[in-house]
XYZ file of C-alpha atoms in Angstrom:
769
model
C -52.672 6.349 -46.606
C -54.933 4.898 -43.928
C -52.306 2.354 -42.854
C -49.606 5.048 -42.731
C -51.728 7.401 -40.614
C -52.617 4.601 -38.163
C -48.993 3.717 -37.806
C -48.201 7.378 -37.276
C -50.816 7.545 -34.484
C -49.097 4.695 -32.765
C -45.809 6.536 -33.017
C -47.386 9.605 -31.486
C -48.685 7.590 -28.550
C -45.217 6.231 -27.964
C -43.710 9.744 -28.000
C -46.487 10.959 -25.689
C -45.441 8.519 -22.966
C -41.777 8.909 -23.700
C -41.342 5.199 -24.399
C -39.866 3.764 -27.553
C -40.835 0.447 -29.102
C -37.333 -0.884 -28.604
C -37.539 -0.332 -24.847
C -40.670 -2.469 -24.481
C -39.395 -5.284 -26.689
C -36.267 -5.362 -24.583
C -37.890 -4.805 -21.173
C -40.473 -7.590 -21.534
C -38.283 -10.041 -23.375
C -40.497 -10.181 -26.463
C -38.400 -11.172 -29.448
C -38.981 -9.848 -32.948
C -39.759 -12.462 -35.554
C -40.545 -12.268 -39.210
C -44.192 -12.632 -40.140
C -44.780 -14.966 -43.085
C -48.355 -13.842 -43.628
C -49.766 -11.110 -45.906
C -49.543 -8.232 -43.409
C -46.911 -5.655 -44.164
C -46.078 -4.501 -40.653
C -44.551 -6.488 -37.787
C -46.369 -6.596 -34.388
C -46.058 -3.549 -32.105
C -46.085 -3.591 -28.302
C -46.918 -0.478 -26.235
C -48.550 0.638 -23.015
C -52.187 1.732 -22.985
C -53.666 4.611 -20.971
C -54.917 2.306 -18.202
C -51.447 0.874 -17.637
C -51.987 -2.395 -19.544
C -50.102 -3.761 -22.527
C -51.359 -3.549 -26.100
C -50.176 -5.649 -29.058
C -51.070 -4.100 -32.402
C -51.255 -5.977 -35.707
C -53.023 -9.192 -34.528
C -50.381 -11.839 -33.925
C -52.275 -14.527 -31.961
C -52.782 -16.780 -34.955
C -49.073 -16.732 -35.571
C -48.074 -17.455 -31.951
C -50.473 -20.414 -31.746
C -48.994 -21.826 -34.932
C -45.524 -21.262 -33.574
C -46.482 -22.997 -30.267
C -47.840 -26.004 -32.159
C -44.574 -26.345 -34.053
C -42.555 -26.135 -30.856
C -44.908 -28.581 -29.090
C -44.656 -31.149 -31.862
C -40.880 -30.799 -31.902
C -40.857 -31.311 -28.126
C -42.976 -34.456 -28.483
C -40.570 -35.826 -31.056
C -37.625 -35.194 -28.742
C -39.466 -36.837 -25.846
C -40.308 -39.829 -28.029
C -36.684 -40.436 -28.914
C -35.654 -40.092 -25.248
C -38.710 -41.836 -23.811
C -36.817 -44.581 -21.980
C -34.382 -42.115 -20.464
C -37.172 -39.843 -19.214
C -39.174 -42.751 -17.770
C -36.042 -43.989 -16.041
C -35.591 -40.612 -14.413
C -39.219 -40.354 -13.321
C -39.674 -43.991 -12.291
C -36.344 -45.685 -11.475
C -38.310 -48.395 -9.643
C -40.914 -49.605 -12.110
C -42.484 -51.944 -9.590
C -43.671 -48.932 -7.579
C -47.334 -48.097 -7.152
C -46.693 -44.730 -8.840
C -45.497 -46.367 -12.047
C -48.366 -48.847 -12.018
C -50.762 -45.924 -11.637
C -49.022 -44.180 -14.550
C -49.509 -47.249 -16.748
C -53.191 -47.570 -15.896
C -53.779 -43.882 -16.665
C -51.721 -43.898 -19.870
C -54.256 -44.173 -22.695
C -51.861 -44.272 -25.670
C -49.148 -46.493 -24.206
C -47.418 -48.388 -27.064
C -50.262 -47.613 -29.495
C -48.163 -45.258 -31.654
C -45.144 -47.476 -32.264
C -43.336 -47.050 -35.578
C -42.460 -50.526 -36.798
C -39.601 -50.468 -39.278
C -39.849 -54.218 -39.844
C -43.300 -55.900 -39.713
C -41.601 -59.048 -38.407
C -40.561 -57.112 -35.315
C -44.217 -56.258 -34.763
C -45.149 -59.915 -35.130
C -42.464 -60.922 -32.621
C -43.688 -58.254 -30.204
C -47.284 -59.513 -30.409
C -46.262 -63.106 -29.751
C -44.112 -62.046 -26.807
C -46.884 -60.018 -25.215
C -49.205 -62.985 -25.632
C -46.727 -65.237 -23.796
C -45.030 -62.909 -21.301
C -47.903 -60.476 -20.707
C -48.562 -56.795 -21.132
C -46.541 -54.314 -19.127
C -49.423 -53.798 -16.694
C -49.524 -57.567 -16.118
C -45.776 -57.619 -15.433
C -45.775 -54.665 -13.042
C -48.838 -56.039 -11.260
C -47.038 -59.346 -10.635
C -43.997 -57.509 -9.318
C -46.137 -55.365 -7.040
C -48.054 -58.409 -5.823
C -44.895 -60.118 -4.568
C -43.541 -56.943 -2.978
C -46.768 -56.749 -0.984
C -46.520 -60.473 -0.249
C -43.063 -60.038 1.299
C -44.216 -57.167 3.478
C -47.321 -59.019 4.713
C -45.444 -62.213 5.558
C -42.769 -60.262 7.434
C -45.221 -57.899 9.160
C -45.296 -59.954 12.417
C -41.629 -58.998 12.796
C -40.241 -62.376 13.817
C -36.820 -61.955 15.440
C -35.350 -65.164 14.037
C -36.214 -65.086 10.308
C -37.537 -63.134 7.337
C -38.967 -64.384 4.039
C -37.998 -62.947 0.657
C -39.605 -64.038 -2.580
C -37.052 -64.405 -5.377
C -36.802 -66.051 -8.784
C -38.586 -65.278 -12.024
C -42.075 -65.068 -10.478
C -41.030 -62.370 -8.023
C -39.298 -60.598 -10.919
C -42.626 -60.527 -12.774
C -42.127 -63.344 -15.284
C -44.829 -66.035 -15.121
C -44.028 -68.679 -17.732
C -45.519 -72.207 -17.729
C -43.735 -74.402 -15.208
C -42.409 -71.504 -13.117
C -42.098 -72.502 -9.481
C -41.818 -70.275 -6.447
C -38.450 -69.499 -4.864
C -38.220 -68.206 -1.316
C -35.107 -67.082 0.535
C -35.431 -67.570 4.300
C -33.083 -65.073 5.899
C -31.975 -66.294 9.345
C -31.654 -63.302 11.619
C -29.803 -65.152 14.390
C -26.503 -64.479 12.631
C -24.532 -61.254 12.196
C -21.921 -60.834 9.458
C -19.366 -58.009 9.539
C -16.334 -56.918 7.489
C -13.765 -56.544 10.255
C -13.422 -56.915 14.008
C -12.906 -53.261 14.894
C -15.249 -51.638 17.442
C -17.091 -54.874 18.308
C -19.119 -54.492 21.489
C -19.420 -58.200 22.237
C -16.407 -60.128 20.890
C -17.629 -63.383 22.475
C -20.860 -63.505 20.475
C -20.966 -67.034 19.035
C -23.377 -65.950 16.232
C -21.239 -63.084 14.921
C -18.953 -63.808 11.973
C -16.371 -62.018 9.867
C -16.805 -62.467 6.119
C -13.515 -63.583 4.583
C -13.419 -63.356 0.784
C -11.858 -66.414 -0.795
C -9.285 -65.274 -3.362
C -9.120 -68.668 -5.062
C -12.889 -68.857 -5.545
C -14.371 -65.417 -6.313
C -18.040 -65.349 -5.438
C -17.515 -67.478 -2.322
C -16.626 -66.509 1.256
C -15.828 -68.134 4.581
C -17.517 -67.161 7.843
C -15.092 -66.968 10.745
C -16.354 -66.713 14.315
C -15.643 -63.294 15.821
C -14.902 -65.036 19.102
C -11.930 -66.675 17.352
C -10.266 -63.258 17.278
C -10.465 -63.033 21.059
C -7.081 -63.971 22.521
C -8.640 -65.598 25.559
C -10.913 -67.689 23.387
C -8.029 -68.692 21.114
C -5.882 -69.916 23.986
C -8.799 -71.837 25.400
C -9.911 -73.491 22.156
C -6.641 -74.021 20.332
C -3.535 -73.552 22.415
C -1.251 -74.709 19.591
C -0.967 -71.464 17.596
C 0.296 -68.019 18.632
C -2.508 -65.574 19.581
C -4.267 -64.083 16.594
C -2.720 -66.464 14.056
C -4.861 -69.571 14.426
C -6.430 -70.637 11.120
C -8.020 -73.859 12.283
C -11.238 -74.809 10.528
C -12.956 -75.147 13.886
C -13.354 -71.360 13.918
C -15.357 -71.298 10.650
C -19.082 -71.991 10.234
C -19.607 -75.195 8.183
C -22.562 -75.386 5.829
C -23.666 -78.866 6.965
C -24.082 -77.790 10.574
C -26.080 -74.759 9.473
C -28.388 -76.753 7.184
C -29.011 -79.571 9.656
C -30.080 -77.073 12.270
C -32.556 -75.158 10.126
C -34.009 -77.834 7.865
C -35.545 -79.351 10.994
C -37.865 -76.328 11.079
C -39.643 -77.779 8.042
C -40.147 -81.432 9.004
C -42.722 -82.090 6.252
C -40.598 -80.631 3.455
C -38.402 -82.626 1.087
C -34.718 -81.734 0.514
C -33.978 -80.482 -3.011
C -31.519 -82.273 -5.262
C -30.261 -79.098 -6.933
C -29.066 -77.092 -3.957
C -29.340 -76.098 -0.310
C -33.120 -75.981 -0.385
C -36.171 -77.753 0.921
C -39.332 -78.134 -1.099
C -42.940 -79.098 -0.563
C -44.226 -82.534 -1.575
C -45.575 -81.186 -4.884
C -42.157 -79.660 -5.726
C -43.807 -76.301 -6.458
C -41.784 -74.139 -4.066
C -38.092 -74.076 -3.169
C -37.028 -72.638 0.179
C -33.355 -71.662 0.507
C -31.871 -70.824 3.909
C -29.364 -67.989 3.968
C -27.626 -65.364 6.087
C -27.724 -61.688 5.222
C -24.596 -59.577 5.121
C -25.204 -55.832 5.217
C -21.916 -55.418 3.385
C -20.889 -56.537 -0.070
C -17.703 -58.605 -0.345
C -14.623 -56.524 -1.067
C -14.394 -57.799 -4.653
C -18.009 -56.702 -5.348
C -17.677 -53.124 -4.080
C -16.192 -51.766 -7.383
C -19.484 -52.672 -9.093
C -21.139 -49.544 -7.670
C -18.640 -47.105 -9.176
C -17.570 -48.712 -12.447
C -18.204 -46.889 -15.725
C -21.644 -47.560 -17.209
C -24.283 -45.955 -19.406
C -27.721 -44.879 -18.254
C -28.672 -48.160 -16.581
C -29.072 -49.113 -13.783
C -30.339 -45.891 -12.175
C -28.401 -44.465 -9.233
C -31.491 -44.998 -7.076
C -31.240 -48.761 -7.638
C -27.470 -48.823 -7.090
C -27.904 -47.074 -3.737
C -30.593 -49.539 -2.647
C -28.396 -52.501 -3.528
C -25.423 -51.076 -1.647
C -27.591 -50.362 1.396
C -29.034 -53.881 1.421
C -25.845 -55.889 0.950
C -26.037 -59.536 -0.099
C -27.098 -63.010 1.019
C -24.811 -65.914 1.885
C -26.123 -69.318 0.825
C -24.751 -72.568 2.306
C -23.382 -74.173 -0.847
C -19.811 -74.286 -2.102
C -18.341 -74.450 -5.630
C -19.051 -77.708 -7.446
C -15.460 -77.905 -8.724
C -14.072 -78.287 -5.195
C -14.362 -81.582 -3.325
C -13.868 -80.111 0.153
C -16.198 -77.115 0.026
C -17.919 -77.445 3.383
C -16.620 -74.069 4.628
C -17.351 -72.057 1.460
C -20.569 -70.010 1.231
C -21.878 -68.717 -2.089
C -22.523 -64.983 -2.317
C -26.071 -64.538 -3.613
C -27.305 -61.288 -5.166
C -30.932 -62.441 -5.444
C -32.356 -59.295 -3.858
C -30.080 -57.069 -5.940
C -31.071 -58.881 -9.134
C -34.740 -58.490 -8.301
C -34.215 -54.743 -7.874
C -32.380 -54.598 -11.198
C -35.130 -56.475 -13.060
C -37.747 -54.228 -11.449
C -35.912 -51.274 -12.996
C -36.087 -52.826 -16.479
C -38.063 -51.072 -19.189
C -40.799 -53.053 -20.930
C -38.399 -53.763 -23.807
C -35.782 -55.082 -21.389
C -38.346 -57.359 -19.838
C -39.634 -58.713 -23.148
C -36.028 -59.402 -24.115
C -35.594 -61.250 -20.805
C -38.672 -63.347 -21.569
C -37.445 -64.002 -25.106
C -34.109 -65.278 -23.778
C -35.816 -67.648 -21.349
C -38.172 -68.942 -24.040
C -35.197 -69.523 -26.352
C -33.482 -71.566 -23.661
C -36.570 -73.641 -22.918
C -37.963 -74.183 -26.420
C -34.799 -74.310 -28.555
C -31.554 -74.848 -26.640
C -32.752 -77.341 -24.027
C -34.656 -79.380 -26.606
C -31.240 -80.498 -27.905
C -30.212 -83.348 -25.597
C -26.525 -82.798 -26.373
C -26.473 -79.344 -24.774
C -29.400 -79.537 -22.350
C -28.441 -78.178 -18.948
C -25.256 -76.427 -20.063
C -26.862 -72.991 -20.095
C -29.289 -71.776 -17.436
C -31.581 -68.783 -17.263
C -29.229 -67.116 -14.776
C -26.474 -66.954 -17.416
C -28.921 -65.382 -19.882
C -30.081 -62.822 -17.329
C -26.445 -61.969 -16.606
C -25.862 -61.338 -20.315
C -28.838 -58.986 -20.368
C -27.439 -57.120 -17.348
C -24.052 -56.621 -19.036
C -25.586 -55.496 -22.347
C -28.026 -53.114 -20.625
C -25.182 -51.520 -18.709
C -22.949 -50.970 -21.740
C -25.381 -49.705 -24.418
C -27.457 -46.547 -24.464
C -30.857 -46.907 -22.828
C -32.661 -45.733 -25.963
C -31.382 -48.751 -27.887
C -33.996 -50.774 -26.005
C -37.004 -49.729 -28.084
C -39.980 -52.025 -28.632
C -39.574 -51.590 -32.375
C -36.024 -53.019 -32.025
C -36.741 -55.978 -29.772
C -34.899 -58.465 -32.009
C -31.828 -56.226 -32.175
C -31.721 -56.176 -28.359
C -32.048 -59.961 -28.284
C -29.214 -60.256 -30.826
C -26.907 -58.164 -28.636
C -27.504 -60.545 -25.719
C -27.043 -63.601 -27.937
C -23.738 -62.234 -29.225
C -22.594 -61.698 -25.646
C -23.433 -65.310 -24.721
C -21.681 -66.651 -27.824
C -18.535 -64.691 -26.961
C -18.596 -66.157 -23.443
C -19.076 -69.710 -24.703
C -16.127 -69.282 -27.078
C -13.832 -68.328 -24.204
C -15.577 -70.620 -21.680
C -15.807 -67.660 -19.312
C -19.058 -66.106 -18.040
C -18.290 -63.180 -15.701
C -20.593 -62.650 -12.745
C -22.310 -59.279 -13.079
C -21.226 -58.124 -9.614
C -17.918 -60.010 -9.359
C -16.449 -60.251 -12.897
C -13.549 -62.366 -11.638
C -15.961 -65.192 -10.922
C -16.349 -67.517 -13.915
C -19.854 -68.962 -13.626
C -19.163 -71.489 -16.405
C -16.752 -73.441 -14.177
C -17.919 -77.011 -13.847
C -20.484 -76.631 -16.657
C -19.005 -75.325 -19.920
C -15.441 -76.020 -21.022
C -13.493 -76.915 -24.165
C -15.004 -80.397 -24.200
C -18.585 -79.244 -24.774
C -18.536 -75.627 -25.919
C -18.216 -76.474 -29.621
C -21.603 -78.147 -29.957
C -23.208 -75.432 -27.832
C -21.704 -72.805 -30.146
C -23.260 -74.600 -33.123
C -26.698 -74.418 -31.490
C -26.333 -70.739 -30.574
C -24.979 -69.741 -33.981
C -27.819 -71.596 -35.702
C -30.250 -69.443 -33.697
C -28.292 -66.396 -34.801
C -28.328 -67.468 -38.454
C -32.039 -68.265 -38.377
C -32.805 -64.624 -37.748
C -36.113 -63.285 -36.595
C -38.135 -65.633 -38.846
C -36.471 -68.729 -37.420
C -36.934 -67.449 -33.880
C -40.664 -66.895 -34.351
C -41.084 -70.262 -36.037
C -39.346 -72.246 -33.278
C -40.750 -70.323 -30.312
C -44.332 -69.579 -31.268
C -45.321 -71.936 -34.074
C -47.543 -74.016 -31.761
C -49.224 -70.843 -30.481
C -50.401 -69.594 -33.870
C -53.858 -71.114 -33.604
C -54.463 -69.520 -30.238
C -52.864 -66.118 -30.736
C -54.810 -63.533 -28.756
C -53.204 -60.125 -28.722
C -53.118 -58.337 -25.403
C -53.726 -54.714 -24.627
C -54.310 -53.794 -20.990
C -57.121 -56.340 -20.527
C -57.588 -59.775 -21.996
C -59.057 -63.053 -20.963
C -55.758 -64.920 -20.798
C -53.965 -62.183 -18.832
C -56.596 -61.815 -16.118
C -56.812 -65.603 -15.651
C -53.040 -65.874 -15.195
C -53.080 -63.029 -12.674
C -55.907 -64.694 -10.753
C -54.072 -68.019 -10.694
C -50.918 -66.330 -9.432
C -52.933 -64.647 -6.684
C -54.449 -67.946 -5.548
C -51.052 -69.647 -5.483
C -49.376 -66.852 -3.561
C -52.234 -66.639 -1.067
C -51.886 -70.345 -0.200
C -48.224 -69.842 0.649
C -48.769 -66.545 2.420
C -51.380 -67.812 4.866
C -49.262 -70.904 5.574
C -46.076 -68.857 6.062
C -47.441 -66.322 8.550
C -46.695 -67.799 11.997
C -49.876 -68.955 13.688
C -51.143 -66.672 16.424
C -53.801 -64.017 16.982
C -51.181 -61.288 17.358
C -49.357 -62.291 14.159
C -52.573 -62.443 12.127
C -53.703 -59.060 13.442
C -50.352 -57.505 12.482
C -50.715 -58.952 8.978
C -54.253 -57.586 8.696
C -53.061 -54.156 9.822
C -50.318 -54.236 7.172
C -52.835 -55.093 4.442
C -55.165 -52.290 5.588
C -52.310 -49.850 5.029
C -51.927 -51.109 1.456
C -55.664 -50.716 0.881
C -55.357 -47.048 1.830
C -52.311 -46.358 -0.329
C -52.555 -48.511 -3.487
C -54.388 -47.297 -6.594
C -54.361 -50.413 -8.818
C -57.777 -52.078 -8.929
C -56.329 -55.587 -9.027
C -53.914 -54.921 -6.143
C -56.742 -53.510 -4.021
C -58.916 -56.536 -4.793
C -55.976 -58.836 -4.015
C -55.495 -57.152 -0.629
C -59.170 -57.673 0.189
C -58.811 -61.326 -0.775
C -55.772 -61.640 1.507
C -57.772 -60.130 4.376
C -60.529 -62.693 3.880
C -58.067 -65.601 3.809
C -56.246 -64.471 6.955
C -59.598 -63.976 8.690
C -60.335 -67.640 7.972
C -57.147 -68.591 9.824
C -57.930 -66.209 12.662
C -61.452 -67.470 13.359
C -60.102 -70.903 14.349
C -58.063 -69.314 17.137
C -60.939 -67.494 18.804
C -62.895 -69.199 21.546
C -66.599 -69.474 20.881
C -68.825 -67.275 23.052
C -70.494 -69.165 25.886
C -74.230 -69.243 26.241
C -73.887 -67.963 29.806
C -72.247 -64.595 30.145
C -72.137 -64.061 26.396
C -71.333 -60.538 25.241
C -72.357 -58.485 22.254
C -68.721 -57.669 21.470
C -67.705 -61.314 21.082
C -70.687 -62.057 18.828
C -69.910 -58.998 16.730
C -66.267 -60.050 16.317
C -67.167 -63.536 15.119
C -69.778 -62.352 12.665
C -67.445 -59.662 11.307
C -64.886 -62.372 10.545
C -67.459 -64.666 8.939
C -68.701 -61.781 6.824
C -65.235 -61.753 5.251
C -64.787 -65.519 5.152
C -67.906 -66.164 3.060
C -66.314 -64.038 0.300
C -63.321 -66.352 -0.091
C -65.114 -68.599 -2.573
C -68.484 -70.113 -3.395
C -68.930 -72.570 -0.517
C -65.977 -73.082 1.869
C -66.518 -69.962 3.935
C -70.216 -70.761 4.265
C -69.306 -74.254 5.466
C -67.292 -72.821 8.360
C -70.236 -70.558 9.142
C -72.478 -73.637 9.254
C -69.985 -75.346 11.602
C -70.081 -72.275 13.846
C -73.871 -72.497 14.197
C -73.714 -76.262 14.669
C -71.302 -75.898 17.604
C -73.658 -73.224 18.963
C -76.415 -75.905 18.752
C -78.506 -73.856 16.302
C -79.260 -76.864 14.121
C -82.046 -75.326 12.048
C -79.754 -72.493 10.977
C -77.028 -75.023 10.146
C -79.444 -76.972 7.938
C -80.443 -73.813 6.076
C -76.814 -72.900 5.398
C -75.941 -76.425 4.229
C -78.919 -76.299 1.835
C -77.436 -73.157 0.345
C -73.946 -74.733 0.180
C -75.168 -77.799 -1.707
C -77.097 -75.597 -4.146
C -73.887 -73.677 -4.916
C -71.580 -76.696 -5.093
C -70.496 -77.853 -8.530
C -67.678 -80.105 -9.772
C -66.810 -77.254 -12.156
C -65.663 -75.068 -9.257
C -61.898 -74.637 -9.329
C -60.098 -75.574 -6.101
C -57.812 -72.588 -5.491
C -55.802 -74.262 -2.722
C -54.468 -76.810 -5.231
C -50.807 -75.844 -5.578
C -50.412 -77.291 -9.075
C -52.852 -75.641 -11.483
C -52.984 -77.160 -14.950
C -55.053 -76.708 -18.105
C -58.002 -78.563 -16.523
C -58.212 -75.975 -13.754
C -57.977 -73.163 -16.271
C -60.779 -74.701 -18.347
C -62.976 -74.976 -15.264
C -62.267 -71.367 -14.387
C -62.947 -70.019 -17.880
C -66.216 -71.916 -17.910
C -67.928 -69.494 -15.529
C -65.960 -66.210 -15.380
C -65.360 -63.199 -17.592
C -62.767 -60.424 -17.407
C -65.486 -57.779 -16.928
C -66.271 -59.282 -13.497
C -64.542 -58.039 -10.370
C -62.158 -60.364 -8.561
C -64.642 -60.807 -5.723
C -67.333 -61.858 -8.185
C -64.987 -64.321 -9.858
C -63.915 -66.052 -6.647
C -67.496 -66.309 -5.352
C -68.860 -67.689 -8.615
C -66.063 -69.955 -9.849
C -63.836 -71.131 -6.984
C -63.845 -73.329 -3.908
C -61.362 -74.598 -1.323
C -60.996 -77.566 0.947
C -62.461 -76.917 4.373
C -59.585 -76.767 6.814
C -60.085 -77.443 10.519
C -56.888 -76.651 12.410
C -55.735 -78.790 15.317
C -58.157 -78.446 18.275
C -60.342 -76.128 16.205
C -63.355 -74.836 18.197
C -65.432 -75.021 14.996
C -65.221 -78.793 14.597
C -68.336 -80.747 15.690
C -67.908 -82.441 19.060
C -68.385 -85.847 17.422
C -65.246 -85.249 15.288
C -62.890 -83.866 17.940
C -60.683 -86.946 17.665
C -59.972 -86.108 13.988
C -58.268 -82.826 14.979
C -56.626 -84.006 18.163
C -53.257 -84.710 16.521
C -53.242 -82.469 13.452
C -55.445 -80.395 11.166
C -58.074 -81.954 8.907
C -58.848 -81.088 5.280
C -62.091 -82.153 3.658
C -64.175 -81.276 0.599
C -67.012 -78.817 1.301
C -69.832 -80.906 -0.167
C -68.754 -83.919 1.919
C -68.642 -81.910 5.142
C -72.023 -80.356 4.343
C -73.554 -83.859 4.131
C -71.918 -84.788 7.430
C -73.354 -81.709 9.184
C -76.830 -82.449 7.864
C -76.708 -85.966 9.289
C -75.504 -84.705 12.671
C -78.179 -81.997 12.779
C -81.012 -84.449 12.069
C -79.553 -86.781 14.705
C -79.717 -84.026 17.329
C -83.228 -83.016 16.216
C -84.406 -86.627 16.489
C -85.711 -86.757 12.909
C -84.996 -90.406 12.126
C -86.337 -90.405 8.567
C -84.315 -87.353 7.561
C -81.294 -88.779 9.351
C -81.437 -91.986 7.281
C -81.782 -90.002 4.064
C -78.908 -87.691 5.060
C -76.668 -90.705 5.770
C -77.584 -92.215 2.414
C -76.760 -88.919 0.655
C -73.478 -88.756 2.579
C -72.519 -92.244 1.380
C -73.397 -91.482 -2.267
C -71.493 -88.200 -2.172
C -68.285 -90.002 -1.235
C -68.767 -92.943 -3.611
C -69.899 -90.897 -6.614
C -68.046 -87.642 -6.008
C -66.951 -86.092 -9.303
C -64.426 -83.934 -7.472
C -61.804 -86.252 -5.973
C -59.023 -84.992 -3.747
C -56.561 -87.781 -2.982
C -55.315 -86.309 0.280
C -58.831 -86.051 1.757
C -60.316 -89.474 0.873
C -59.102 -91.041 4.114
C -60.639 -88.196 6.151
C -63.939 -88.525 4.303
C -64.149 -92.285 4.888
C -63.277 -91.818 8.551
C -66.033 -89.300 9.263
C -68.493 -91.422 7.259
C -67.557 -94.274 9.611
C -68.218 -91.974 12.576
C -71.710 -91.237 11.245
C -72.373 -94.952 10.696
C -71.202 -95.580 14.242
C -73.574 -92.935 15.585
C -76.453 -94.516 13.675
C -75.618 -97.940 15.138
C -74.241 -99.536 11.920
C -70.962 -100.771 13.367
C -70.139 -103.155 10.541
C -70.442 -100.354 7.979
C -68.350 -98.124 10.238
C -65.652 -100.800 10.501
C -65.564 -101.122 6.706
C -65.103 -97.344 6.340
C -62.220 -97.296 8.835
C -60.570 -100.202 7.020
C -60.787 -98.384 3.681
C -59.474 -95.201 5.275
C -56.391 -97.045 6.497
C -55.719 -98.447 3.011
C -55.412 -95.043 1.295
C -51.975 -94.518 -0.276
C -51.577 -90.746 -0.461
C -52.667 -89.865 3.066
C -54.116 -91.767 6.048
C -56.350 -90.082 8.599
C -54.513 -90.255 11.970
C -57.714 -91.105 13.887
C -58.836 -94.003 11.658
C -56.821 -96.616 13.552
C -58.044 -95.353 16.936
C -61.640 -95.354 15.721
C -61.361 -98.909 14.448
C -59.719 -100.156 17.646
C -62.398 -98.671 19.905
C -65.298 -99.803 17.739
C -65.914 -103.185 19.370
C -64.605 -102.402 22.860
C -67.074 -103.364 25.565
């Protein structure tokens, strides 16, 4: 009775205001739903006397329950479409926004549903070898920043582009650095219409070679000028001359530009030069803002959900690179230029999901640790073919196939694609399918044995793959999350390597260094990743070390506060580069300023910090010994600045005519720069200081310590021994021991790796009257 009367009251209220229940349900879009609880009546909605809304028969518990069900269902749908959603939100996964998303994502990959425990085991091994996703995106971001810093001076004649697996984010043992040097002196166009300057000798028309897809010829635009044709040829009718003299030959191009790197060694495997340690390959190329005609259909062909339209647009806007190397199957290929999609491929890899990238790493490991260990097929396949297979598979299948819990299935799809290509001896280029990249490498004479190797990998399944790829890693398996000791060490090593190349690549000059510093300051204000911010600060310190050698020292007379402040601001950065090298330059600064007591105090501090366990970060080849040294003193909880100050050192570099070099050693930097170990130079400065102070006893002891440091030095750098012996001879000469000085100069001239350019001059002048 009570329930009926209360319901009747509600009905009266509704009649009082002239509003029915149906009107309010309909007007406010509230849907009726059945109530599964114990209450008999459904919820009622009506207007109260104060104009508000009233819901009778408490329904909040039900709506919360209903929301939870809908929310969980939404999460399930998002989980199944996770890759698709991430691709929409972050088409460029090397962006700072995606890196920030990863660092803020607390449950990333922690709730994976592994159908097969072997897949989980494979995933763990891969992460241990390839790195976590944060490691991968950090590497990619690091090289994007590198490119922008190096090109910040805006040189009119060239630009540098990092390419290869390192720039793509894959840092496997033995990976070297690949750099494309884009020569901006040349302009490449599609046709000759609307040309403002038809006589430009550095403007070329790109002519696609129909017989060799993937290669083009570069014809001088001036050859289309009738006047020029009559002048240069005279034998052919105007506009019909096809003489090879109007095309740019690759030999002429290479000879001209290789001279820019006189100390580099030509590479045996292509149109590159390399450093003496063979750790970096530099390829000269010309950029075309247009794709060849046979590559244009790539942008519009039918594909699934990858690559994103954002990436396709960027590739089309950039164009391609033309590399001076012809097809190996043609004897006369001096006019054919290979079309390189290095920049496009880097953009595509940067758009990979984490699963894509692990699959990429798994393919490269398979090539290195299984396929190439068989001498009969070694060299037939290359990592570029495997990456191409991954591109084709990624384009054809649904994006959600690439789930971490299905990593082996993704690998199998790529392996099947490669096997099908080997069977037909045809590997289609991803951008130009007509180009068979197997030509000259895989044919009917060798594909059978390669098929046997590939099919044995396929038959071995996931167990065989794990056994062959990671068996030797079992004892050292250390699973990675977002932080681990092995991952932070590899990132640090990559930073040190890239910084060496960056500071050497930026053209020398105060203006160029200031532009680079300004570029890095912009990154400091915009980046959110802790490691990237620390890396930018490290770059600033290293560039400041280059800059300080270009500044004239303030004179004692007419000295200004501004000049002093500038020098000390630079040295405040330089001393943070490592444990001792920056301090050594600071000591040299005070020595040149004739503040010998201050120099002695700083060298005391340097020698107290010096240790043979310090890792030399300017060593381009870092092996297990360097890693052991580094791990000896650092921990991943330290900041990057703390790690470099505690555990690293560098050679002290005095550029040619450096104002920081002691006057007694000016001859050593007259012809070229001088590298020397910090502890050796500290001993030299102490001797020179005591000589100026007239402290004979301390001078003798300092010279004795200098001699023992060179003879008993636990840290030996082969390319500095000659310099060390030469400056020891200078100190002996200053002390009056000419015979000892002569012996030092003789030993300096006998060094095999490097000979100090001043040693011969020092020896010749020693006994001149």
